[in-house]
Amino acid sequence: MDLHGSFHVYDTTLRDGAQQEGLNLSVADKLSIARQLDDLGVGYIEGGWPGANPKDTEFFRRATQELDLRHARLAAFGATRRAGVRAADDPMVAALRESGAGVVTLVAKSHDRHVELALRTTLEENLAMIRDTVGHLRAEGQQVFLDAEHFFDGYRANRDYALEVLRTAYDAGAEVIALCDTNGGMLPPWVSDVVHDVVETTGVRVGIHCHNDTGCAVANTLAAVEAGATHVQGCMNGYGERTGNADLVTVVANLELKLDRQVLPPGLLRESTRIAHAVADVTNIPPASRQPYVGTSAFAHKAGLHASAIKVDPNLYQHLDPVAVGNDMRLLVSDMAGRASIELKGRELGFDLDAGTPAGKDLITRITDRVKQLEARGYTFEAADASFELLLVEEVEGARPSYFEVESWRVITETLIHSGPGEEAVSEATVKLRAAGVRYVVTGEGNGPVNALDQALRSAICQAFPEVAKFELTDYKVRILDQGHGTDAITRVLIETSDGASSWVTVGVGHNVIEASWGALVDGLTFGLRRQGI
């Protein structure tokens, strides 16, 4: 199947997605994301607007030298020529022509009021700008797409002119006209009606570009496809200005898995979870856990009733097999957990709880009761698999893994109030423990009490178990559980620890944040040593 000819999957993460508030991509970031997008098998990657800013110009220069794309073609984005200037003489059109991209996507006004108020030109000159620019770039050997900006609003205001914009671009050689819901205000039935009219009336090849201001970007995109669009635009993870663009992975997954349309090379949809998270790492925006298909919670089950059904057939509470998108089913252990949840979660972690025997049933009952008691005290295990696994080991094997015995710990924080303005407080922790038959007394300093405790604890244990040297605290979350108590409220702490290859989360609960943090730190190091096979 010629994917570029039959159906276009067009990614605009590097251009429209990069307009998201707080998202700032370097040239290296854009090159890295482009490689990930190519691994997903998209047909086109819109790299940016060469000539409009130095970063995008540099991206296209480096892309021609450094990117070896196997599936995608690189597209340069830009505008039609200025009013009153020939396309061949416009420096911004020249930047598109000289970008090295085989494809150019031009943005053009299709709303009559935008032409008159924003471009400050006539409706006839706008058509001439489109005709001249498309024709010039086609004559230079580039494939041309056109983004009809504000098309749906323009269609409502002046249908005849909006359609004339499309015909003009198509007759001049634009292969696809993408109808843009630039303000994101459309709903699926409205999109369907307009796209159907455009296809029937003009005969142009229609694409769709939706923003998510009504929460309908994906639904609007699918409605357009059902009405005849054969080119879809979107961004990875739904990035984009305001509320974002259509999430390209969700669109593609729905097309392939729900509507039975092969729009990516076979087998590559299974890479979508990995790629969505890899792109999130580059953008430094945490992945949305509840993102459809690829979120960590997309196939997570918490209720005991669900777990009981999943034990019989996983598809009873899942709309599809998560393997299809490279994701996995997760079972969350919480105070809502039933016996089936505990059994399945134990199996997931490698424990056969043998529910078919009286002893196994008693064990599962004991674990379930203990989980519910601990969660009533403030613990949570749905986000702390490592602490739950230590609990399982203790119940199944009769003892908790023990690599060190803590004698005492303390931490102090002080600031020298006469040392000058802006002096930061310094924390110092002392830990006394025995490990491998040796008593250690170690002091650690840090920029806070938890950091100081972490430094002291790891320094002490590292002398007996050098493997601890590669452990690193990578995330730290605090939650006040009974807020009505103010500063003496029960506190829950979640700590994520990494050994460089993987990470795990542990939980601690206490009457103060230091006590809770200590419990999570000890669990984190204990779990890490067990994972190392110590």
XYZ file of C-alpha atoms in Angstrom:
534
model
C 0.000 0.000 0.000
C 1.318 3.455 -0.911
C 0.651 5.197 2.376
C 1.700 8.602 1.047
C -0.801 8.344 -1.799
C -3.787 6.602 -0.232
C -3.931 8.178 3.228
C -1.730 10.766 4.910
C -0.788 10.751 8.595
C 0.770 14.174 9.051
C 2.456 15.161 12.316
C 2.823 18.806 13.313
C 4.317 18.366 16.803
C 7.500 20.243 15.904
C 5.581 23.287 14.675
C 2.024 23.582 15.988
C 2.659 21.379 19.032
C 5.680 23.465 19.985
C 3.362 26.464 20.457
C 2.121 24.922 23.717
C 2.610 27.091 26.765
C 5.772 26.028 28.607
C 7.069 23.822 25.769
C 10.405 24.976 24.362
C 12.262 22.699 21.953
C 15.894 23.081 20.973
C 17.068 22.061 17.506
C 18.501 18.872 19.023
C 15.139 18.177 20.672
C 13.339 18.561 17.351
C 15.746 16.227 15.588
C 15.293 13.638 18.339
C 11.495 13.838 18.168
C 11.579 13.613 14.367
C 13.401 10.283 14.634
C 10.772 8.992 17.056
C 7.969 10.081 14.734
C 9.638 8.305 11.852
C 9.797 5.135 13.972
C 6.026 5.399 14.419
C 5.654 5.408 10.646
C 3.902 8.740 10.078
C 3.874 9.875 6.461
C 4.864 13.504 7.005
C 6.712 15.436 9.709
C 6.218 19.192 9.749
C 9.526 20.529 10.981
C 8.729 24.201 11.459
C 8.768 27.521 9.637
C 12.141 28.136 7.943
C 12.929 31.806 7.585
C 10.526 32.827 10.358
C 12.999 32.151 13.178
C 16.653 31.067 13.359
C 15.889 27.847 15.237
C 13.626 26.447 12.518
C 16.016 27.531 9.781
C 18.822 25.716 11.606
C 16.606 22.648 12.064
C 16.082 22.246 8.308
C 19.772 22.798 7.632
C 20.727 20.051 10.067
C 17.828 17.790 9.135
C 19.067 17.438 5.566
C 22.412 16.255 6.926
C 21.481 14.308 10.064
C 18.043 12.754 9.548
C 17.790 9.460 7.712
C 14.031 9.055 7.565
C 12.730 5.618 6.590
C 8.981 6.277 6.537
C 8.309 10.006 6.678
C 8.875 12.975 4.414
C 9.911 16.282 5.931
C 7.536 19.216 5.413
C 8.345 22.908 5.742
C 5.578 25.236 6.895
C 5.102 28.783 5.695
C 2.695 31.390 4.393
C 1.666 32.485 0.927
C 3.520 35.441 -0.536
C 2.864 38.960 0.681
C 0.313 41.094 -1.092
C 1.750 42.939 -4.063
C 4.960 40.884 -4.250
C 5.704 38.068 -6.694
C 6.202 34.667 -5.038
C 9.572 34.319 -6.765
C 10.723 37.573 -5.111
C 9.352 36.979 -1.590
C 12.196 36.121 0.854
C 9.908 33.995 3.047
C 8.857 31.918 0.037
C 12.537 31.630 -0.863
C 13.234 30.168 2.583
C 10.632 27.475 1.908
C 12.065 26.830 -1.538
C 15.591 26.503 -0.181
C 14.728 24.570 2.996
C 15.659 21.200 1.547
C 12.190 19.855 2.377
C 10.443 17.978 -0.394
C 7.060 19.101 0.897
C 5.789 22.593 1.682
C 2.602 23.247 3.657
C 1.302 26.734 3.021
C -1.113 28.463 5.370
C -3.678 30.656 3.629
C -6.645 32.694 4.767
C -10.034 31.198 3.911
C -12.154 33.490 6.098
C -13.094 36.684 4.248
C -12.884 38.928 7.327
C -9.401 37.601 8.144
C -8.309 38.488 4.621
C -9.589 42.043 4.927
C -8.708 42.708 8.569
C -5.584 40.605 9.223
C -3.939 40.579 5.781
C -5.364 44.005 4.908
C -5.848 43.099 1.300
C -8.687 42.260 -1.062
C -10.371 38.907 -1.503
C -9.132 38.794 -5.116
C -5.519 39.490 -4.101
C -5.676 36.717 -1.497
C -6.644 34.258 -4.227
C -3.803 35.562 -6.379
C -1.365 35.099 -3.490
C -2.453 31.483 -3.131
C -2.342 30.785 -6.878
C 1.055 32.389 -7.361
C 2.756 30.771 -4.347
C 1.438 27.263 -4.931
C 2.298 27.437 -8.623
C 5.792 28.765 -7.969
C 6.710 26.034 -5.454
C 5.225 23.319 -7.665
C 7.315 24.605 -10.557
C 10.369 24.296 -8.291
C 9.590 20.586 -7.834
C 8.127 20.642 -4.331
C 4.978 18.848 -3.217
C 2.512 21.420 -1.859
C -0.238 21.093 0.738
C -2.419 23.985 1.843
C -3.754 24.663 5.352
C -6.988 26.611 4.932
C -6.829 28.633 8.129
C -10.081 29.358 9.998
C -11.869 27.392 7.302
C -14.917 26.300 9.276
C -15.589 29.796 10.606
C -14.989 31.208 7.127
C -17.346 28.637 5.589
C -20.116 29.788 7.921
C -19.467 33.450 7.196
C -19.027 33.215 3.413
C -19.322 29.690 2.021
C -18.740 30.685 -1.598
C -15.468 32.456 -0.897
C -14.168 29.722 1.423
C -14.791 27.127 -1.293
C -13.180 29.356 -3.906
C -9.993 29.432 -1.816
C -9.895 25.633 -1.911
C -10.500 25.427 -5.673
C -7.853 28.054 -6.365
C -5.185 26.191 -4.394
C -6.134 22.821 -5.869
C -6.167 24.104 -9.446
C -2.739 25.677 -8.887
C -1.292 22.306 -7.891
C -1.842 21.849 -4.131
C -2.317 18.106 -3.620
C -4.181 18.335 -0.305
C -6.280 21.090 1.238
C -6.393 20.720 5.028
C -9.491 22.288 6.536
C -8.413 23.939 9.788
C -10.620 24.350 12.832
C -8.172 26.994 13.992
C -10.272 28.241 16.907
C -11.209 24.705 17.940
C -14.896 25.506 18.269
C -16.450 22.810 16.081
C -18.413 19.680 17.035
C -18.361 16.362 15.127
C -21.744 16.688 13.323
C -20.815 20.170 12.100
C -17.423 18.988 10.836
C -19.033 16.034 9.080
C -21.551 18.218 7.261
C -18.954 20.730 6.087
C -16.407 18.151 4.936
C -19.077 16.227 3.060
C -20.137 19.424 1.288
C -16.537 20.309 0.405
C -15.819 16.861 -1.025
C -19.035 16.787 -3.043
C -18.848 20.404 -4.257
C -15.173 20.949 -5.052
C -13.659 17.525 -5.674
C -10.447 18.544 -3.869
C -8.494 16.123 -1.718
C -9.447 17.071 1.830
C -7.342 16.997 4.975
C -8.340 17.894 8.533
C -6.552 19.914 11.232
C -8.400 20.225 14.554
C -7.765 22.009 17.812
C -9.207 20.754 21.071
C -10.964 23.782 22.546
C -14.303 21.915 22.758
C -12.594 18.664 23.804
C -13.553 17.225 20.401
C -10.321 17.394 18.359
C -10.019 13.621 17.987
C -13.760 13.135 17.435
C -13.820 15.956 14.880
C -10.882 14.410 13.035
C -12.599 11.030 12.864
C -15.828 12.677 11.712
C -13.910 14.345 8.892
C -12.388 11.033 7.833
C -15.793 9.388 7.793
C -17.022 12.266 5.602
C -14.196 11.820 3.088
C -10.962 13.362 4.420
C -7.871 11.307 3.548
C -5.225 13.389 5.326
C -5.154 13.840 9.114
C -2.986 16.266 11.053
C -2.228 16.097 14.756
C 0.419 16.273 17.462
C 1.991 13.671 19.671
C 0.375 13.597 23.113
C -2.102 16.280 22.021
C 0.451 19.084 22.346
C -0.473 22.512 20.990
C -1.472 26.036 21.950
C -4.400 26.634 24.308
C -5.966 23.196 24.896
C -3.871 21.459 22.259
C -4.283 19.745 18.899
C -5.794 16.393 18.053
C -3.707 13.663 19.719
C -2.198 11.907 16.721
C -1.714 8.561 18.481
C -5.358 8.485 19.585
C -6.495 9.351 16.063
C -4.329 6.692 14.444
C -5.216 4.018 17.014
C -8.916 4.669 16.479
C -8.522 4.521 12.713
C -6.605 1.247 12.777
C -8.169 -0.583 15.714
C -11.755 0.681 15.591
C -12.356 1.613 11.944
C -10.101 -1.050 10.408
C -8.091 1.404 8.289
C -4.411 0.614 7.794
C -2.821 4.066 8.037
C 0.641 3.189 9.399
C 3.080 0.568 8.157
C 2.049 -2.826 9.589
C 3.155 -3.466 13.168
C 4.322 0.053 13.999
C 1.242 1.001 16.025
C 2.648 -1.271 18.736
C 5.465 1.243 19.150
C 3.073 4.072 20.031
C 3.264 3.822 23.833
C 7.046 3.748 23.832
C 7.262 6.627 21.366
C 4.645 8.774 23.132
C 6.607 8.468 26.380
C 9.949 9.030 24.649
C 8.640 12.270 23.125
C 7.354 13.321 26.558
C 10.846 12.774 27.949
C 12.327 15.079 25.306
C 9.743 17.808 25.894
C 10.177 17.440 29.675
C 6.395 17.378 30.077
C 5.262 14.418 32.217
C 3.147 11.922 30.259
C -0.574 12.200 30.957
C -1.436 9.032 32.892
C -5.027 9.092 31.625
C -4.127 9.612 27.961
C -6.138 7.191 25.784
C -4.331 4.071 24.606
C -0.816 5.003 25.776
C -1.321 6.448 29.276
C -0.138 4.437 32.271
C -3.724 4.360 33.535
C -5.288 3.500 30.176
C -5.514 -0.176 31.119
C -5.273 0.091 34.913
C -7.864 -1.616 37.098
C -8.543 -0.783 40.713
C -11.962 -2.131 41.724
C -12.124 -5.653 43.068
C -15.151 -6.372 40.863
C -13.123 -5.542 37.773
C -10.250 -7.754 38.900
C -12.589 -10.691 39.480
C -13.872 -10.381 35.923
C -10.380 -9.875 34.466
C -9.265 -13.063 36.184
C -11.801 -14.883 34.010
C -11.220 -12.887 30.818
C -9.059 -9.728 30.599
C -11.225 -8.323 27.811
C -14.312 -8.085 30.010
C -13.163 -4.706 31.340
C -10.857 -3.593 28.495
C -11.932 -2.300 25.107
C -8.939 -3.997 23.458
C -5.708 -5.837 24.169
C -3.198 -3.166 25.305
C -0.435 -5.003 23.437
C -1.931 -3.558 20.233
C -0.521 -0.144 21.198
C 2.497 -1.393 23.129
C 0.888 -0.765 26.516
C 0.163 -3.196 29.352
C -2.609 -3.984 31.799
C -1.970 -2.835 35.366
C -3.694 -3.926 38.536
C -3.831 -1.325 41.293
C -3.788 -2.456 44.884
C -5.908 -0.261 47.150
C -8.537 -0.403 49.849
C -10.997 -1.195 47.056
C -9.045 -4.356 46.235
C -10.659 -7.745 46.553
C -9.076 -11.144 46.727
C -8.891 -11.386 42.928
C -6.962 -8.093 42.749
C -4.377 -9.346 45.235
C -4.025 -12.690 43.477
C -3.591 -11.110 40.044
C -1.231 -8.417 41.309
C 0.836 -11.069 43.067
C 1.038 -13.050 39.842
C 2.064 -9.885 37.960
C 4.949 -9.426 40.443
C 6.014 -13.058 40.180
C 4.288 -14.557 43.247
C 2.063 -17.627 42.967
C -0.346 -17.163 45.839
C -1.961 -20.554 45.118
C -5.548 -19.412 45.575
C -6.851 -22.918 44.901
C -5.646 -24.304 48.241
C -6.890 -23.534 51.783
C -3.472 -22.163 52.727
C -3.433 -19.980 49.628
C -6.901 -18.632 50.357
C -5.872 -17.798 53.932
C -2.743 -16.057 52.659
C -4.696 -13.924 50.180
C -7.255 -13.047 52.856
C -4.465 -12.019 55.241
C -2.773 -9.857 52.586
C -6.070 -8.262 51.554
C -6.958 -7.413 55.151
C -3.505 -5.981 55.788
C -3.651 -3.800 52.677
C -7.003 -2.393 53.729
C -5.772 -1.739 57.270
C -2.657 0.056 56.032
C -4.609 2.137 53.532
C -6.981 3.143 56.323
C -3.918 4.548 58.101
C -2.923 6.560 55.017
C -0.768 4.226 52.930
C -1.400 3.835 49.221
C -0.084 0.951 47.159
C -1.598 1.695 43.756
C 1.302 4.060 43.042
C 3.897 2.202 45.159
C 4.406 -1.251 43.682
C 7.775 -1.624 45.382
C 6.323 -1.228 48.890
C 3.546 -3.675 48.020
C 6.076 -6.195 46.749
C 7.986 -5.953 50.043
C 4.710 -6.571 51.868
C 4.091 -9.647 49.694
C 7.583 -10.981 50.401
C 7.015 -10.560 54.128
C 3.678 -12.407 54.034
C 4.710 -15.153 51.599
C 8.213 -15.832 52.918
C 7.475 -15.040 56.570
C 10.012 -12.225 56.923
C 10.756 -8.866 55.398
C 14.038 -8.599 53.456
C 16.604 -7.170 55.873
C 19.977 -5.882 54.757
C 20.613 -3.460 57.610
C 19.373 -2.780 61.124
C 18.813 0.867 62.033
C 19.875 1.835 65.518
C 18.797 5.489 65.335
C 18.568 8.489 63.068
C 18.235 12.211 63.580
C 18.227 15.334 61.464
C 18.718 19.003 62.262
C 18.250 22.102 60.145
C 19.894 25.415 60.967
C 20.469 28.812 59.458
C 22.922 31.449 60.589
C 20.703 34.487 60.900
C 23.644 36.905 61.159
C 25.519 35.584 58.138
C 23.886 37.966 55.688
C 20.746 38.249 53.602
C 19.664 35.274 51.511
C 21.549 32.700 53.587
C 20.027 29.259 52.976
C 19.212 26.807 55.737
C 21.473 23.739 55.885
C 20.334 20.291 57.014
C 22.500 17.658 58.649
C 21.471 14.063 59.335
C 23.157 11.338 61.402
C 22.312 7.677 60.880
C 23.507 4.791 63.063
C 22.999 1.275 61.734
C 24.499 -2.185 61.409
C 25.045 -3.807 58.014
C 26.926 -7.001 57.196
C 27.945 -7.273 60.861
C 29.536 -3.830 61.032
C 28.260 -0.769 62.904
C 28.270 2.469 60.937
C 27.754 6.027 62.154
C 27.480 8.390 59.200
C 26.609 12.064 58.865
C 25.219 13.565 55.695
C 24.462 17.115 54.589
C 21.792 18.235 52.185
C 19.698 21.135 50.995
C 16.816 19.856 53.087
C 16.194 17.312 55.852
C 15.073 14.533 53.500
C 18.029 15.069 51.194
C 20.385 14.960 54.204
C 18.790 11.736 55.480
C 19.041 10.194 52.014
C 22.723 11.101 51.785
C 23.539 9.722 55.243
C 21.532 6.497 54.822
C 22.992 5.656 51.432
C 26.538 6.543 52.530
C 26.263 4.144 55.472
C 24.764 1.234 53.556
C 27.074 1.733 50.581
C 30.024 0.683 52.733
C 28.480 -2.769 53.114
C 26.683 -2.928 49.763
C 28.517 -0.938 47.045
C 25.563 -1.504 44.684
C 23.746 1.309 46.497
C 26.129 3.845 44.942
C 24.123 3.855 41.715
C 20.773 4.390 43.472
C 19.353 7.878 43.090
C 16.225 9.532 44.458
C 14.477 10.833 41.322
C 11.070 12.015 42.556
C 9.489 13.039 45.834
C 5.816 13.713 46.527
C 4.126 14.783 49.771
C 0.416 14.609 50.557
C -1.261 15.907 53.722
C -4.044 13.422 54.509
C -6.139 15.053 57.240
C -5.899 18.709 56.374
C -8.130 19.819 59.209
C -5.316 19.023 61.657
C -2.961 21.586 60.153
C 0.721 21.099 60.864
C 0.217 17.954 62.985
C -1.692 16.128 60.211
C -0.819 12.647 58.988
C 1.558 12.878 56.025
C 2.082 10.483 53.123
C 5.286 10.493 51.104
C 5.958 8.761 47.784
C 9.588 8.396 46.719
C 10.830 7.214 43.338
C 14.295 5.651 43.245
C 16.318 4.687 40.182
C 19.332 2.469 39.599
C 19.920 3.932 36.141
C 18.168 1.079 34.362
C 14.779 1.067 36.055
C 12.890 2.839 38.811
C 10.537 1.943 41.650
C 8.202 3.802 44.009
C 7.847 3.331 47.766
C 5.489 4.872 50.288
C 5.855 6.084 53.867
C 3.296 7.471 56.318
C 3.891 9.342 59.550
C 2.842 12.151 61.848
C 5.440 14.404 60.239
C 7.005 14.632 56.823
C 10.453 13.511 58.023
C 9.122 10.357 59.642
C 7.092 9.491 56.538
C 10.069 10.198 54.283
C 12.329 7.952 56.354
C 9.969 5.001 55.919
C 9.832 5.489 52.145
C 13.632 5.890 51.929
C 14.268 2.650 53.837
C 11.766 0.778 51.669
C 13.363 2.202 48.539
C 16.868 1.012 49.424
C 15.617 -2.357 50.672
C 13.710 -2.984 47.458
C 16.672 -1.875 45.351
C 19.049 -4.275 47.113
C 16.570 -7.113 46.678
C 16.242 -6.308 42.972
C 20.045 -6.412 42.693
C 19.906 -9.997 43.923
C 21.733 -9.277 47.160
